[in-house]
Short mmCIF file of C-alpha atoms and ligand atoms in Angstrom, two decimals:
data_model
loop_
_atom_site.label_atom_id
_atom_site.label_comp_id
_atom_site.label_asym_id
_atom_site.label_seq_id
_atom_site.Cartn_x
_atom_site.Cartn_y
_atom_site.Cartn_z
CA UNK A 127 13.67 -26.72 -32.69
CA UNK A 128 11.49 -24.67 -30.50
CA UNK A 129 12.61 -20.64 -30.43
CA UNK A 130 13.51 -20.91 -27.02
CA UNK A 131 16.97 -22.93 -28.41
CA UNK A 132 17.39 -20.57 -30.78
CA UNK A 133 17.48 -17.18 -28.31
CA UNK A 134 19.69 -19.44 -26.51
CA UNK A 135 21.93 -19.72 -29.17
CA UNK A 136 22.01 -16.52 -29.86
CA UNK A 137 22.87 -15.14 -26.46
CA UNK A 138 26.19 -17.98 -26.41
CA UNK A 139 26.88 -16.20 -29.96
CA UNK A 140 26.94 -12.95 -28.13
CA UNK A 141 29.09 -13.42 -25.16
CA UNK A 142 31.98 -15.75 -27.27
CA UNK A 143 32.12 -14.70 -30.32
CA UNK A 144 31.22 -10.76 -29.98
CA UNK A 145 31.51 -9.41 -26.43
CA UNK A 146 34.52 -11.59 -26.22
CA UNK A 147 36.33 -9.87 -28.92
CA UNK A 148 35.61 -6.10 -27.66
CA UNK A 149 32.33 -5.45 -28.94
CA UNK A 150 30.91 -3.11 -25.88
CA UNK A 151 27.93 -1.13 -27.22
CA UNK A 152 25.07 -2.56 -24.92
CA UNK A 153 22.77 -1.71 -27.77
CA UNK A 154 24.23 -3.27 -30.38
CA UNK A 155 24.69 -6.58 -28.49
CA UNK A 156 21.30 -6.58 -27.33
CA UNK A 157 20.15 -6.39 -30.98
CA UNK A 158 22.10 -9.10 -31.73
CA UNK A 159 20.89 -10.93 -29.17
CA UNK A 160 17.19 -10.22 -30.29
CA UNK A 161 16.85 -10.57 -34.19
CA UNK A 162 16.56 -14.04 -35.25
CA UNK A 163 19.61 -14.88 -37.12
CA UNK A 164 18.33 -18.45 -38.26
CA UNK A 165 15.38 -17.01 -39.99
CA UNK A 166 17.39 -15.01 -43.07
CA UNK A 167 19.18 -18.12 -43.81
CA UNK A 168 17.91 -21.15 -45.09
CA UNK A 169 16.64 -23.59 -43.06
CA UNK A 170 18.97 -26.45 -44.07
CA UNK A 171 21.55 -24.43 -42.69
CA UNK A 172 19.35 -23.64 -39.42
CA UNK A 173 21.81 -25.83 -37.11
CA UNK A 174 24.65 -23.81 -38.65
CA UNK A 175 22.94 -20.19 -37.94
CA UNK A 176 25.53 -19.49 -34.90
CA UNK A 177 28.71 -20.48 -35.89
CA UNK A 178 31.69 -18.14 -36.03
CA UNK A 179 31.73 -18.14 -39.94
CA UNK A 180 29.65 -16.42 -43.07
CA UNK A 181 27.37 -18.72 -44.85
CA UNK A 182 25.63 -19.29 -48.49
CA UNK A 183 22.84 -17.60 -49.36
CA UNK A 184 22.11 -17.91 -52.62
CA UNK A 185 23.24 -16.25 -55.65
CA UNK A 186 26.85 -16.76 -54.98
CA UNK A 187 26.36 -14.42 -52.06
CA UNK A 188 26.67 -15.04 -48.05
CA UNK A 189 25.51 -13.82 -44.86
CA UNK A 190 28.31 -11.79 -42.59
CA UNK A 191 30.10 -13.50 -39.89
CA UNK A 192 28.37 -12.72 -36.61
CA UNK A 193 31.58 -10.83 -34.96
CA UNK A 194 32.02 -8.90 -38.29
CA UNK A 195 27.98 -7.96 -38.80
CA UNK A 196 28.53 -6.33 -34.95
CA UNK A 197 31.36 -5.16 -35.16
CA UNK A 198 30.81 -2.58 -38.14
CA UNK A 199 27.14 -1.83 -36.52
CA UNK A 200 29.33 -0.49 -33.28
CA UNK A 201 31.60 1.39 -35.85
CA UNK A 202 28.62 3.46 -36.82
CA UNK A 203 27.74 4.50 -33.99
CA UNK A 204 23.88 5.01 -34.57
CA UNK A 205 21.70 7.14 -32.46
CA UNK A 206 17.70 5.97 -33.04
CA UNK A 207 16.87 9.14 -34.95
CA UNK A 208 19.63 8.38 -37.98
CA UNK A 209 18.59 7.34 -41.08
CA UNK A 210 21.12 4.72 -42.37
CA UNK A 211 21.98 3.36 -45.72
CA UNK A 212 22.54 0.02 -46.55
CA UNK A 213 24.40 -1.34 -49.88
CA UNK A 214 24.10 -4.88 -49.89
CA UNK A 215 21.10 -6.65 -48.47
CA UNK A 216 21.76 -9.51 -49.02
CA UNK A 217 20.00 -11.85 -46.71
CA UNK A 218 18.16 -8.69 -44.76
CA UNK A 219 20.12 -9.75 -41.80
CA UNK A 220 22.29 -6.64 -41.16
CA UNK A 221 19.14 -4.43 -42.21
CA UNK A 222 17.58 -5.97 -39.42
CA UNK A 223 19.81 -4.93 -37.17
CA UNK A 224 20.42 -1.54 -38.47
CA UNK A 225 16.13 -1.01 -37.81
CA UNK A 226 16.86 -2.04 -34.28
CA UNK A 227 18.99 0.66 -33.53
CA UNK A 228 18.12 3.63 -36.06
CA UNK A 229 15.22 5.60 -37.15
CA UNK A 230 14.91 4.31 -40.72
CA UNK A 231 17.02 1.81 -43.07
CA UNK A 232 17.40 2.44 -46.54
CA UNK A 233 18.50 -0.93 -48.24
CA UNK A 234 19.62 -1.78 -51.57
CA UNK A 235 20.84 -4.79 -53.74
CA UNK A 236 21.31 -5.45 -57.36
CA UNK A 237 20.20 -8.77 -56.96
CA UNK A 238 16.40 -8.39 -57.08
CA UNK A 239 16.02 -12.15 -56.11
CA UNK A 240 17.71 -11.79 -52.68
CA UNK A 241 15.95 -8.42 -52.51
CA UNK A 242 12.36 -10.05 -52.31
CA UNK A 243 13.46 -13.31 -50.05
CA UNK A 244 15.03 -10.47 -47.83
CA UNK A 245 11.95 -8.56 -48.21
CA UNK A 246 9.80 -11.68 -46.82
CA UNK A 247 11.97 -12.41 -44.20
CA UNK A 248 11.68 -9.01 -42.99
CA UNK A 249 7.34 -8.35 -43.38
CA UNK A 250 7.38 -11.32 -41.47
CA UNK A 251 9.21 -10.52 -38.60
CA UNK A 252 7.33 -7.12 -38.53
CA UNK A 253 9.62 -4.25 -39.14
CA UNK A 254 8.25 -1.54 -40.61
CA UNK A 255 11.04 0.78 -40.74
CA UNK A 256 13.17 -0.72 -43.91
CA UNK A 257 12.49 0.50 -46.82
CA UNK A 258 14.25 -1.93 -50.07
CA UNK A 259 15.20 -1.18 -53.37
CA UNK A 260 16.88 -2.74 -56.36
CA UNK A 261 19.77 -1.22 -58.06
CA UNK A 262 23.85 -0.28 -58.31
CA UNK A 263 24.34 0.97 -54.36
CA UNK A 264 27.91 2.41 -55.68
CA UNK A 265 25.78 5.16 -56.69
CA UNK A 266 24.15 5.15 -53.16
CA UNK A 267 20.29 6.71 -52.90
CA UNK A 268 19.98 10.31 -53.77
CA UNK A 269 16.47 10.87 -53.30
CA UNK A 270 16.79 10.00 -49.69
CA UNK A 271 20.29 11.93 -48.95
CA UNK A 272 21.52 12.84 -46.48
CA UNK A 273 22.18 9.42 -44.64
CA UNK A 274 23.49 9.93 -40.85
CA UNK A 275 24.91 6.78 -41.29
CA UNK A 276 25.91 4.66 -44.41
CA UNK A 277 27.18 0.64 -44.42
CA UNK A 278 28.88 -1.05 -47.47
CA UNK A 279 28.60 -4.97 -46.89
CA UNK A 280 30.49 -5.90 -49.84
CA UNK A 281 34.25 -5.66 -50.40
CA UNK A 282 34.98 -2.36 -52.34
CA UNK A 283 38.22 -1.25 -55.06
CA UNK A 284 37.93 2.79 -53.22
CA UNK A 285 35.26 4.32 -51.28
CA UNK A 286 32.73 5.42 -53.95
CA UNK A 287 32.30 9.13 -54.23
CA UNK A 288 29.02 9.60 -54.36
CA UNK A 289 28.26 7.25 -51.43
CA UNK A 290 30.60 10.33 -49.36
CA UNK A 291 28.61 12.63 -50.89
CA UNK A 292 25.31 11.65 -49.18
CA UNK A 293 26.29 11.39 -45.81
CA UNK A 294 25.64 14.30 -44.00
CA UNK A 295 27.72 16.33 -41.92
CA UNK A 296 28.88 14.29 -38.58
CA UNK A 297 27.93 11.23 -40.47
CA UNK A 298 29.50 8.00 -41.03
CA UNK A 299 30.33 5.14 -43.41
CA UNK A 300 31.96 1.93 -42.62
CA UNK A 301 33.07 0.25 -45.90
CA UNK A 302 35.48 -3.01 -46.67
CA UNK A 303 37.66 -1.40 -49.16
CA UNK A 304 40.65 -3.70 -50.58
CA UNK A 305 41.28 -6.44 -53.47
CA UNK A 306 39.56 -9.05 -54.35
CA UNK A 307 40.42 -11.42 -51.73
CA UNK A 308 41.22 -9.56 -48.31
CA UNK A 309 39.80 -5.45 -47.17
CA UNK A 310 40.83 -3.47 -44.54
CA UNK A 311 37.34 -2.30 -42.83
CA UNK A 312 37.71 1.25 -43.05
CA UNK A 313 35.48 4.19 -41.54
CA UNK A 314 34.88 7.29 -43.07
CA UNK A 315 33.80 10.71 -41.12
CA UNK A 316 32.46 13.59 -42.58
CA UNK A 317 33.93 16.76 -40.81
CA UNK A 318 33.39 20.19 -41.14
CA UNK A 319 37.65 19.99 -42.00
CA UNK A 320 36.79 17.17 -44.53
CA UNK A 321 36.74 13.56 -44.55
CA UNK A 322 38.57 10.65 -41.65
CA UNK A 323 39.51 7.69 -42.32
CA UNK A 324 40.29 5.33 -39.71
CA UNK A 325 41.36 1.78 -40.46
CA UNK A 326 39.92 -1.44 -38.51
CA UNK A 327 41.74 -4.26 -38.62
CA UNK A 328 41.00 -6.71 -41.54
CA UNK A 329 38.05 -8.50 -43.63
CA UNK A 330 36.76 -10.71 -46.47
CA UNK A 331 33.90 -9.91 -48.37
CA UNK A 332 32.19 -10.76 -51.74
CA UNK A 333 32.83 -8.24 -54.29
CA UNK A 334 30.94 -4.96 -54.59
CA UNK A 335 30.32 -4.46 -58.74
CA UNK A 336 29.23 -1.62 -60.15
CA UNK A 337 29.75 1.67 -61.91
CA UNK A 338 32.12 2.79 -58.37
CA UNK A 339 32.81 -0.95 -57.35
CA UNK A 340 34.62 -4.13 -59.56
CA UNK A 341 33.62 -4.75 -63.36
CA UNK A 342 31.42 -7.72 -63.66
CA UNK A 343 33.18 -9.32 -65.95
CA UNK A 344 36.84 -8.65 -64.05
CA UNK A 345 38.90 -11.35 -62.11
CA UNK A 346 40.74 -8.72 -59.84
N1 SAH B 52 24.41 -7.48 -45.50
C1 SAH B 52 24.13 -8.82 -46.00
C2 SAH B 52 25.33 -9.51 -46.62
C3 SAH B 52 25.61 -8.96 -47.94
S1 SAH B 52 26.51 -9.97 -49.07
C4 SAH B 52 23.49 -9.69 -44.97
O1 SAH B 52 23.28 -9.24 -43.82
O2 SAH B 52 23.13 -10.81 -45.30
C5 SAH B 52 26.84 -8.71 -50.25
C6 SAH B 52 25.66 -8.26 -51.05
O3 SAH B 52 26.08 -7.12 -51.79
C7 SAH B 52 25.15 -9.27 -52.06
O4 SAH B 52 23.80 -9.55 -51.83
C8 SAH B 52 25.37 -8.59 -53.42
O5 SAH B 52 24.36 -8.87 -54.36
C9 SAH B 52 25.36 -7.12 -53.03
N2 SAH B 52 26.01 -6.18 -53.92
C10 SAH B 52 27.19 -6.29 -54.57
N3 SAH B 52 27.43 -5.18 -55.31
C11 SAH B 52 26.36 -4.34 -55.11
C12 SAH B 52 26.01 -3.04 -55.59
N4 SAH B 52 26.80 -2.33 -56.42
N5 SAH B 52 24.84 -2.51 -55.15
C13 SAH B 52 24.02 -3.19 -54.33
N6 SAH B 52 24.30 -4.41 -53.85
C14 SAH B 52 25.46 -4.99 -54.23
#
């Protein structure tokens, strides 16, 4: 398919499935509009890239729903000199995003396998304002604190402490937090009174494991 079809694609994605359910920030639905979504999945799934759904990408692991990916980049409310956090690359798809519409994204995984497809994806398409890392993201990124902006895109048991602890003042974190099988997307705001939470509406992510997330090992 020529690329042409797929920025087509993309813009349909945009007005039914995102602007269509309330997402307003002209920013953020101009980067989605922009960054390739067929290219972090793979390509026998290319036809599929669009739909309304999360797919497979390896590793037990999926790509966020179009609406959803949107939806908590609006809830963060970036301004392009934030640095922003990332737990869960995944695919490199939300990263992407995130380096559309902020200074610098800090990215991590604990699946170095997805890490360095993600990584690929990403050289290729030129950004040069990620930078990756493998490890537990429950314990967040301390050498690079503090984060304007911080995204969980795995489902969480709490918010992890020391992912509050590196935002920085005025800052924000948008995290799934719930059981194993449906969240509540929940943002947090660091205030000079202490931290806000404001609920979202509902979610369902893959689990978030790690020392602050689910056991490996556990079913719930
Ligand atoms: N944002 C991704 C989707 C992420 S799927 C995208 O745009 O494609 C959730 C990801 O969270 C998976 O890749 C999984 O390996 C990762 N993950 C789960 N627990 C984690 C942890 N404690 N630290 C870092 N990554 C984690």
């Amino acid at each position: 398919m020529p690329e042409d079809h797929y920025t087509a694609m993309r813009h349909r994605m945009v007005e039914t499935q995102i602007a269509a359910r309330g997402v307003s920030d002209s920013r953020v639905l101009a980067a989605m509009k922009k960054v390739p979504r067929h290219r972090f999945i793979p390509s026998a799934l290319w036809d599929q890239a669009h739909g309304d759904y999360p797919l497979p990408i390896g590793e037990d692991q999926t790509i966020s729903q179009p609406y959803i990916v949107a939806l908590m980049t609006e809830m963060l409310e970036l301004k392009d000199t934030d640095r922003v956090l990332e737990i869960g690359t995944g695919s490199g798809y939300q990263a992407a995003i995130l380096a559309e519409l902020a200074a610098h994204v800090y990215t991590m995984d604990r699946v170095g396998s997805l890490l360095a497809q993600a990584e690929r994806v990403l050289a290729s398409l030129g950004y040069t304002n990620i930078t990756t890392r493998v490890g537990d993201g429950t314990l967040g990124w301390p050498e690079e604190m503090p984060f304007e902006a911080i995204i969980v895109t795995a489902g969480a048991p709490q918010v992890p402490r020391p992912l509050t602890e590196q935002l920085a003042l005025g800052g924000r974190l948008v995290i799934p937090v719930g059981d194993r099988w449906s969240q509540t997307l929940t943002c947090v705001r660091k205030t000079t009174e202490g931290l806000k939470f404001e609920s979202h509406g509902g979610c369902r992510f893959v689990r978030l494991i790690g020392e602050y997330g689910w056991q490996e090992a556990g079913w719930l």
